PDB file of C-alpha atoms in Angstrom:
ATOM      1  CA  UNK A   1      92.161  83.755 109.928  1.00 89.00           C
ATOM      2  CA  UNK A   2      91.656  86.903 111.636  1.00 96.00           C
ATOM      3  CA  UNK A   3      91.072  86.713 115.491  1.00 97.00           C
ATOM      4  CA  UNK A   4      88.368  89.144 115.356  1.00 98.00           C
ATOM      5  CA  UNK A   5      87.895  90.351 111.391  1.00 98.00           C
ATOM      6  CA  UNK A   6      88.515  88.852 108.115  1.00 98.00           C
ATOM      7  CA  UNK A   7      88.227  90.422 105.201  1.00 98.00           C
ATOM      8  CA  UNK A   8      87.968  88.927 102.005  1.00 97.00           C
ATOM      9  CA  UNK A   9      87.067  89.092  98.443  1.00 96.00           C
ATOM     10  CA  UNK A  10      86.807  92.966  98.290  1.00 96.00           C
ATOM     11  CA  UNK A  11      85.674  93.797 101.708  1.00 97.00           C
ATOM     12  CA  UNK A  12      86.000  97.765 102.136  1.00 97.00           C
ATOM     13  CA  UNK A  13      85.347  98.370 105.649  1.00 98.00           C
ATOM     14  CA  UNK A  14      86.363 101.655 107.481  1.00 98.00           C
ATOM     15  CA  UNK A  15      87.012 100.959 111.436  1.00 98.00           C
ATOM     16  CA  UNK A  16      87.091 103.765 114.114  1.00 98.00           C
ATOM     17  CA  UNK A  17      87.773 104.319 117.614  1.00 98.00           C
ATOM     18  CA  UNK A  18      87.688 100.712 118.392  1.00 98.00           C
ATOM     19  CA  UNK A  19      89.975  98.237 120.635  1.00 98.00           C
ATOM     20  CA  UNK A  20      91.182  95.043 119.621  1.00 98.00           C
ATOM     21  CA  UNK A  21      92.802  93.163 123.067  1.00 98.00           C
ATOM     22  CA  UNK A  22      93.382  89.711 123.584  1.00 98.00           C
ATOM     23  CA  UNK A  23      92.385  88.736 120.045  1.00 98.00           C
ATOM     24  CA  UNK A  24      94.134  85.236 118.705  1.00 98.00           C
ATOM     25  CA  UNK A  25      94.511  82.886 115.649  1.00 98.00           C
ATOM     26  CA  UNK A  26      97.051  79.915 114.585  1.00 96.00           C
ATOM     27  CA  UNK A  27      96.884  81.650 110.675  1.00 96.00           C
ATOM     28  CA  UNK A  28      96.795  85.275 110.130  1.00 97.00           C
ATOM     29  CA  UNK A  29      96.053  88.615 111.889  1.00 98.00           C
ATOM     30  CA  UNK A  30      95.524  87.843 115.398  1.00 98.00           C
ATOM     31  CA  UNK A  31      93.167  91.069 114.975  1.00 98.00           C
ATOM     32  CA  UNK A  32      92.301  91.370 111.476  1.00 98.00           C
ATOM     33  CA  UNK A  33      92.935  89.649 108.270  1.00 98.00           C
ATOM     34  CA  UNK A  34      92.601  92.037 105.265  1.00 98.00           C
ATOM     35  CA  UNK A  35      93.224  90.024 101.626  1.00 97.00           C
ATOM     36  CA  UNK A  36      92.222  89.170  98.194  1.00 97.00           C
ATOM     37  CA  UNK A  37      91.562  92.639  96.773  1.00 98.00           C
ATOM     38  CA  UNK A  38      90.081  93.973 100.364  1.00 98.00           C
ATOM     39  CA  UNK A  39      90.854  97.464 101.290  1.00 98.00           C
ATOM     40  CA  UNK A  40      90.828  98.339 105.256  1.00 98.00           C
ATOM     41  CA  UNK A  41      90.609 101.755 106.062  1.00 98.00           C
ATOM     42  CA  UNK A  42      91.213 101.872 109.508  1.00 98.00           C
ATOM     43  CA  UNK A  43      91.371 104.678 112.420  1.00 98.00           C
ATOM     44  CA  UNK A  44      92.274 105.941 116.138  1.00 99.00           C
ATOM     45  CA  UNK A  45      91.931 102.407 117.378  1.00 98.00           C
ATOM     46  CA  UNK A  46      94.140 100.692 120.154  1.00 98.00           C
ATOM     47  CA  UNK A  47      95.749  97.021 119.383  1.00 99.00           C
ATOM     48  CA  UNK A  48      96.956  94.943 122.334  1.00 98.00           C
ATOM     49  CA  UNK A  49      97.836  92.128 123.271  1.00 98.00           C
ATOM     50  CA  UNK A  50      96.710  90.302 119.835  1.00 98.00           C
ATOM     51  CA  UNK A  51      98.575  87.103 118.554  1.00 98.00           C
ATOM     52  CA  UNK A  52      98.896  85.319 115.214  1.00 98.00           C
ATOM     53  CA  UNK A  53     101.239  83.322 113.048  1.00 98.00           C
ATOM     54  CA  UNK A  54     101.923  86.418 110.956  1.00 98.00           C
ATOM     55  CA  UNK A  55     100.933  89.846 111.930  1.00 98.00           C
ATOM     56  CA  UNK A  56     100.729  89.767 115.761  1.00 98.00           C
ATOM     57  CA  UNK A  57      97.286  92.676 114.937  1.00 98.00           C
ATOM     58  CA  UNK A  58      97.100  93.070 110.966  1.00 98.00           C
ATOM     59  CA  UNK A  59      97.879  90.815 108.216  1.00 98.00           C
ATOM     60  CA  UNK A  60      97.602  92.267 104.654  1.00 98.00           C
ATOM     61  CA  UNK A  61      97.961  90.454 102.023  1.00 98.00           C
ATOM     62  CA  UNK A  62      97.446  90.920  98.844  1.00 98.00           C
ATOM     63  CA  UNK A  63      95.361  93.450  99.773  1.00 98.00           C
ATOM     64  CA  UNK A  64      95.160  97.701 100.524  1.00 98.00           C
ATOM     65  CA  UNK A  65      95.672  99.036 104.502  1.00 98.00           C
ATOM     66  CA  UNK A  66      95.374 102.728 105.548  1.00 98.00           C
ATOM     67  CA  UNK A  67      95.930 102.764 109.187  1.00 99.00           C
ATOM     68  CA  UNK A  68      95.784 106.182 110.887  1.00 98.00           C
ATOM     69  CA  UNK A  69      96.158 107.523 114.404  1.00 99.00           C
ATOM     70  CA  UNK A  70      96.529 103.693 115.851  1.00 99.00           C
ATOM     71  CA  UNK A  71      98.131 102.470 118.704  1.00 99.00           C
ATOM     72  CA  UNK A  72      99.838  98.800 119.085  1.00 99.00           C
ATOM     73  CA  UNK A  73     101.810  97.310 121.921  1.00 98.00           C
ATOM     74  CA  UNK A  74     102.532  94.350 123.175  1.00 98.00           C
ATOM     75  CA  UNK A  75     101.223  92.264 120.077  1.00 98.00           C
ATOM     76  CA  UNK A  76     103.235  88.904 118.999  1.00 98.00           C
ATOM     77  CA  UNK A  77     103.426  86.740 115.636  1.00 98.00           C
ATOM     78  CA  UNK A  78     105.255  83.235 116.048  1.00 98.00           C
ATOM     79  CA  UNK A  79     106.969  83.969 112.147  1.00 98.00           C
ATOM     80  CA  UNK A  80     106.704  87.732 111.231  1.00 98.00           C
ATOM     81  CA  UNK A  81     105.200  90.734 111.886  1.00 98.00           C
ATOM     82  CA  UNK A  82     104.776  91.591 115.367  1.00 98.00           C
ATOM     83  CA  UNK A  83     101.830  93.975 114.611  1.00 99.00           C
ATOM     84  CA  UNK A  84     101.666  94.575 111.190  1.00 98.00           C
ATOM     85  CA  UNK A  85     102.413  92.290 108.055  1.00 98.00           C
ATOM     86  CA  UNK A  86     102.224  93.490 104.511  1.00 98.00           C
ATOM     87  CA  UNK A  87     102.885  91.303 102.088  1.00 97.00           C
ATOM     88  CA  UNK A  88     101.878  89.611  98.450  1.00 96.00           C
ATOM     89  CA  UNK A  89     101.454  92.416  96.440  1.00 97.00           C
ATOM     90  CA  UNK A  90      99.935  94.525  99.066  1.00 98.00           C
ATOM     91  CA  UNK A  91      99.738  98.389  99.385  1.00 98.00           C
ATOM     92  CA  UNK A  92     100.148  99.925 103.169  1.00 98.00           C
ATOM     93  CA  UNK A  93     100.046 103.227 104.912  1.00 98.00           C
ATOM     94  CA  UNK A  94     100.371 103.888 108.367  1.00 99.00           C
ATOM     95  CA  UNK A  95     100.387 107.677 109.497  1.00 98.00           C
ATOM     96  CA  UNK A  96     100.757 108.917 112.649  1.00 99.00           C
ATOM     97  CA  UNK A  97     100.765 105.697 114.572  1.00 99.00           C
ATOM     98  CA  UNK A  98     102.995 104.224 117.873  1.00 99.00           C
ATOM     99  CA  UNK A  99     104.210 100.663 116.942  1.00 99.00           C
ATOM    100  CA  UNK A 100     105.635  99.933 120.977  1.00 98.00           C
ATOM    101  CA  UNK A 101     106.461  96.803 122.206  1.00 98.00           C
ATOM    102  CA  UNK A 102     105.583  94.027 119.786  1.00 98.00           C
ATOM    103  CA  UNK A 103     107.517  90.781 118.930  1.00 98.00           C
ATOM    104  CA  UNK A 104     108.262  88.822 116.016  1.00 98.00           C
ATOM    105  CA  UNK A 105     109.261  85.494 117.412  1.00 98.00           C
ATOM    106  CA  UNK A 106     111.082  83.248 114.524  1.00 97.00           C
ATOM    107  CA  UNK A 107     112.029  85.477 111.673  1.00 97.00           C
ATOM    108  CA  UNK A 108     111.310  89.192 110.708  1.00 97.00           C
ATOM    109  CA  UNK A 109     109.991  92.625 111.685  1.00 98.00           C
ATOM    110  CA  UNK A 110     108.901  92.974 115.285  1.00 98.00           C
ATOM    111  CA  UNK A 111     106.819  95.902 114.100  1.00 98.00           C
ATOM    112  CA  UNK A 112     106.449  95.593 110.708  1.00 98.00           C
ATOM    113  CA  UNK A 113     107.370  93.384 107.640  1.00 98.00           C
ATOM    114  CA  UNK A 114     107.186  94.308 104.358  1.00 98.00           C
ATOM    115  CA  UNK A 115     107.242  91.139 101.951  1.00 96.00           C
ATOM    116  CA  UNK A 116     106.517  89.861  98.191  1.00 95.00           C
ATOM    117  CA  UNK A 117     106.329  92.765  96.021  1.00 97.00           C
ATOM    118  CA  UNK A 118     104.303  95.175  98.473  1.00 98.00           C
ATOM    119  CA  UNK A 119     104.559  99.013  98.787  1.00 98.00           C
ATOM    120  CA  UNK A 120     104.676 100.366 102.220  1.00 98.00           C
ATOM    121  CA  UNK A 121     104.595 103.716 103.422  1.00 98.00           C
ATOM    122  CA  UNK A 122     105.193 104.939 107.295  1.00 98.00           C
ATOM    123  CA  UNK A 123     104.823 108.633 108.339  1.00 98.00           C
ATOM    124  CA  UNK A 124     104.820 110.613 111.486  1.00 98.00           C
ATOM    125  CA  UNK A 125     105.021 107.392 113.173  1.00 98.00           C
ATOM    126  CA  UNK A 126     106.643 105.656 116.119  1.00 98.00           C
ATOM    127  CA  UNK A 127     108.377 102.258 115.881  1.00 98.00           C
ATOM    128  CA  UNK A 128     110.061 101.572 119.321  1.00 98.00           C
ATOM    129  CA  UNK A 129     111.108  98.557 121.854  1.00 98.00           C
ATOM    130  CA  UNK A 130     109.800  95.859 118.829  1.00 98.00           C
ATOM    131  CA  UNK A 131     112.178  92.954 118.690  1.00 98.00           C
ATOM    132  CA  UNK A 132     112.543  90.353 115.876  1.00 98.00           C
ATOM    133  CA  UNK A 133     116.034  88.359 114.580  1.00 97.00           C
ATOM    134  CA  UNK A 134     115.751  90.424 111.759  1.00 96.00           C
ATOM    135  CA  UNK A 135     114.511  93.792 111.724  1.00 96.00           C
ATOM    136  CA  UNK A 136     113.142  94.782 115.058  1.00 97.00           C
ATOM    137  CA  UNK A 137     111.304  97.813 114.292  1.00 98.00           C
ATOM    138  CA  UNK A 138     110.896  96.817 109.970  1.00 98.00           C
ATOM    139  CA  UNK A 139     112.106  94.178 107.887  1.00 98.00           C
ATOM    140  CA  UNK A 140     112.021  95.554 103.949  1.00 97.00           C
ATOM    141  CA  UNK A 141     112.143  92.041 101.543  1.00 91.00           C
ATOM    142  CA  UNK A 142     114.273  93.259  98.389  1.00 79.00           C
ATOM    143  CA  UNK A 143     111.411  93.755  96.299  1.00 93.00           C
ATOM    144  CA  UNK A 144     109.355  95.945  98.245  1.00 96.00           C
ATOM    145  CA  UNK A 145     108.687  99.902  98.050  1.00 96.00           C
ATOM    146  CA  UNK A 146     109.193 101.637 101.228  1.00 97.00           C
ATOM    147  CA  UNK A 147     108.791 105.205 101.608  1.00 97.00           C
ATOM    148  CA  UNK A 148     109.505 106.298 105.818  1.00 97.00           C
ATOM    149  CA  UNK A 149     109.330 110.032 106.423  1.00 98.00           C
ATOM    150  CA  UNK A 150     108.585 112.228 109.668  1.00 98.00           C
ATOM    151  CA  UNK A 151     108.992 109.007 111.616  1.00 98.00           C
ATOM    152  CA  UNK A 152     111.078 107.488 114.833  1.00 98.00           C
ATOM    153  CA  UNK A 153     112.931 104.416 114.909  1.00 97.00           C
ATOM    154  CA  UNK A 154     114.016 103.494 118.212  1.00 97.00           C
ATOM    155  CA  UNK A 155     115.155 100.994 120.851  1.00 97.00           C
ATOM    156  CA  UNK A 156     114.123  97.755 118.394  1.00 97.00           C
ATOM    157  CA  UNK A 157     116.197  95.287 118.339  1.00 96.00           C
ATOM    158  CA  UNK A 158     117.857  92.964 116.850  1.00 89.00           C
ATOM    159  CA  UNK A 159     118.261  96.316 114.449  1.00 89.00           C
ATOM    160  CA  UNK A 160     115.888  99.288 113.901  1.00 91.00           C
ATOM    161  CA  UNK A 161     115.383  98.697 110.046  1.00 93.00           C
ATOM    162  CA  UNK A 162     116.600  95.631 107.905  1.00 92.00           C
ATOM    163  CA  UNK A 163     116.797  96.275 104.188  1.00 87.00           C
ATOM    164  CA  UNK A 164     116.403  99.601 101.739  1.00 85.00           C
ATOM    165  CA  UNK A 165     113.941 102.141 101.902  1.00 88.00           C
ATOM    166  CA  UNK A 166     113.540 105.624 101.098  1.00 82.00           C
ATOM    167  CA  UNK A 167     113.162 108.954 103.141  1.00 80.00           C
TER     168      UNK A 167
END
């Protein structure tokens, strides 16, 4: 779990100005795994070229993300979440990110996936050229809270946004 950092059990760590490239795990995060009560604060770093099973960068789950001023491209997951994947009762906000070029291979969000009664919240963001089979730029499960303002969704494909949200 975590090609580079896994949190766990209440970890609270606050990252800056860093670069995650080339990072890689069968499980979680190719970058960084953030569960079980953990709470990543995370900001102005650069994600590329990271691969996991779900989240392609980050996987949160069950679990607290603020991720500000962050850069991913080119990131892959073989299930879900290209570069960022929220789920299991997990709180996210990303502000004033660019979410370029990542790929969900087998099932949801390209960019991001919101899953399992999680609460996600994107702002002044960029979401462009992901690609998934559902939900290129964000896949929203049913029972997830998803609040999108300020932000750009463009160029993802199979769709730019696959379920409800609010703006």
């Amino acid at each position: 779990d975590g090609g580079a950092i896994y949190l766990n059990d209440s970890s609270n760590p606050l990252i800056e100005n860093c670069k995650f490239e080339g990072n890689s795990t069968d499980y979680r995060g190719g970058a960084i795994d953030c569960r079980n009560n953990s709470h990543l604060d995370i900001q102005g770093c650069y994600f590329s070229n990271n691969h996991g099973n779900d989240g392609g960068a980050i996987a949160i789950y069950d679990a607290q993300a603020t991720i500000e001023s962050c850069t991913f491209e080119s990131n892959t997951a073989d299930s879900s979440g290209g570069a960022i994947d929220c789920r299991t009762n997990s709180t996210a906000t990303i502000s004033e990110c660019t979410i370029a070029g990542n790929t969900a291979a087998a099932y949801y969000g390209g960019g991001i996936m919101c899953w399992d009664n999680s609460d996600l919240t994107v702002e002044d963001s960029v979401v462009t050229g992901n690609s998934a089979p559902n939900g290129g730029g964000l896949y929203i499960q049913s029972n997830c809270t998803v609040t999108i303002s300020s932000s750009t969704f463009c160029e993802n494909s199979i769709d730019e946004i696959n379920g409800d949200y609010t703006e």
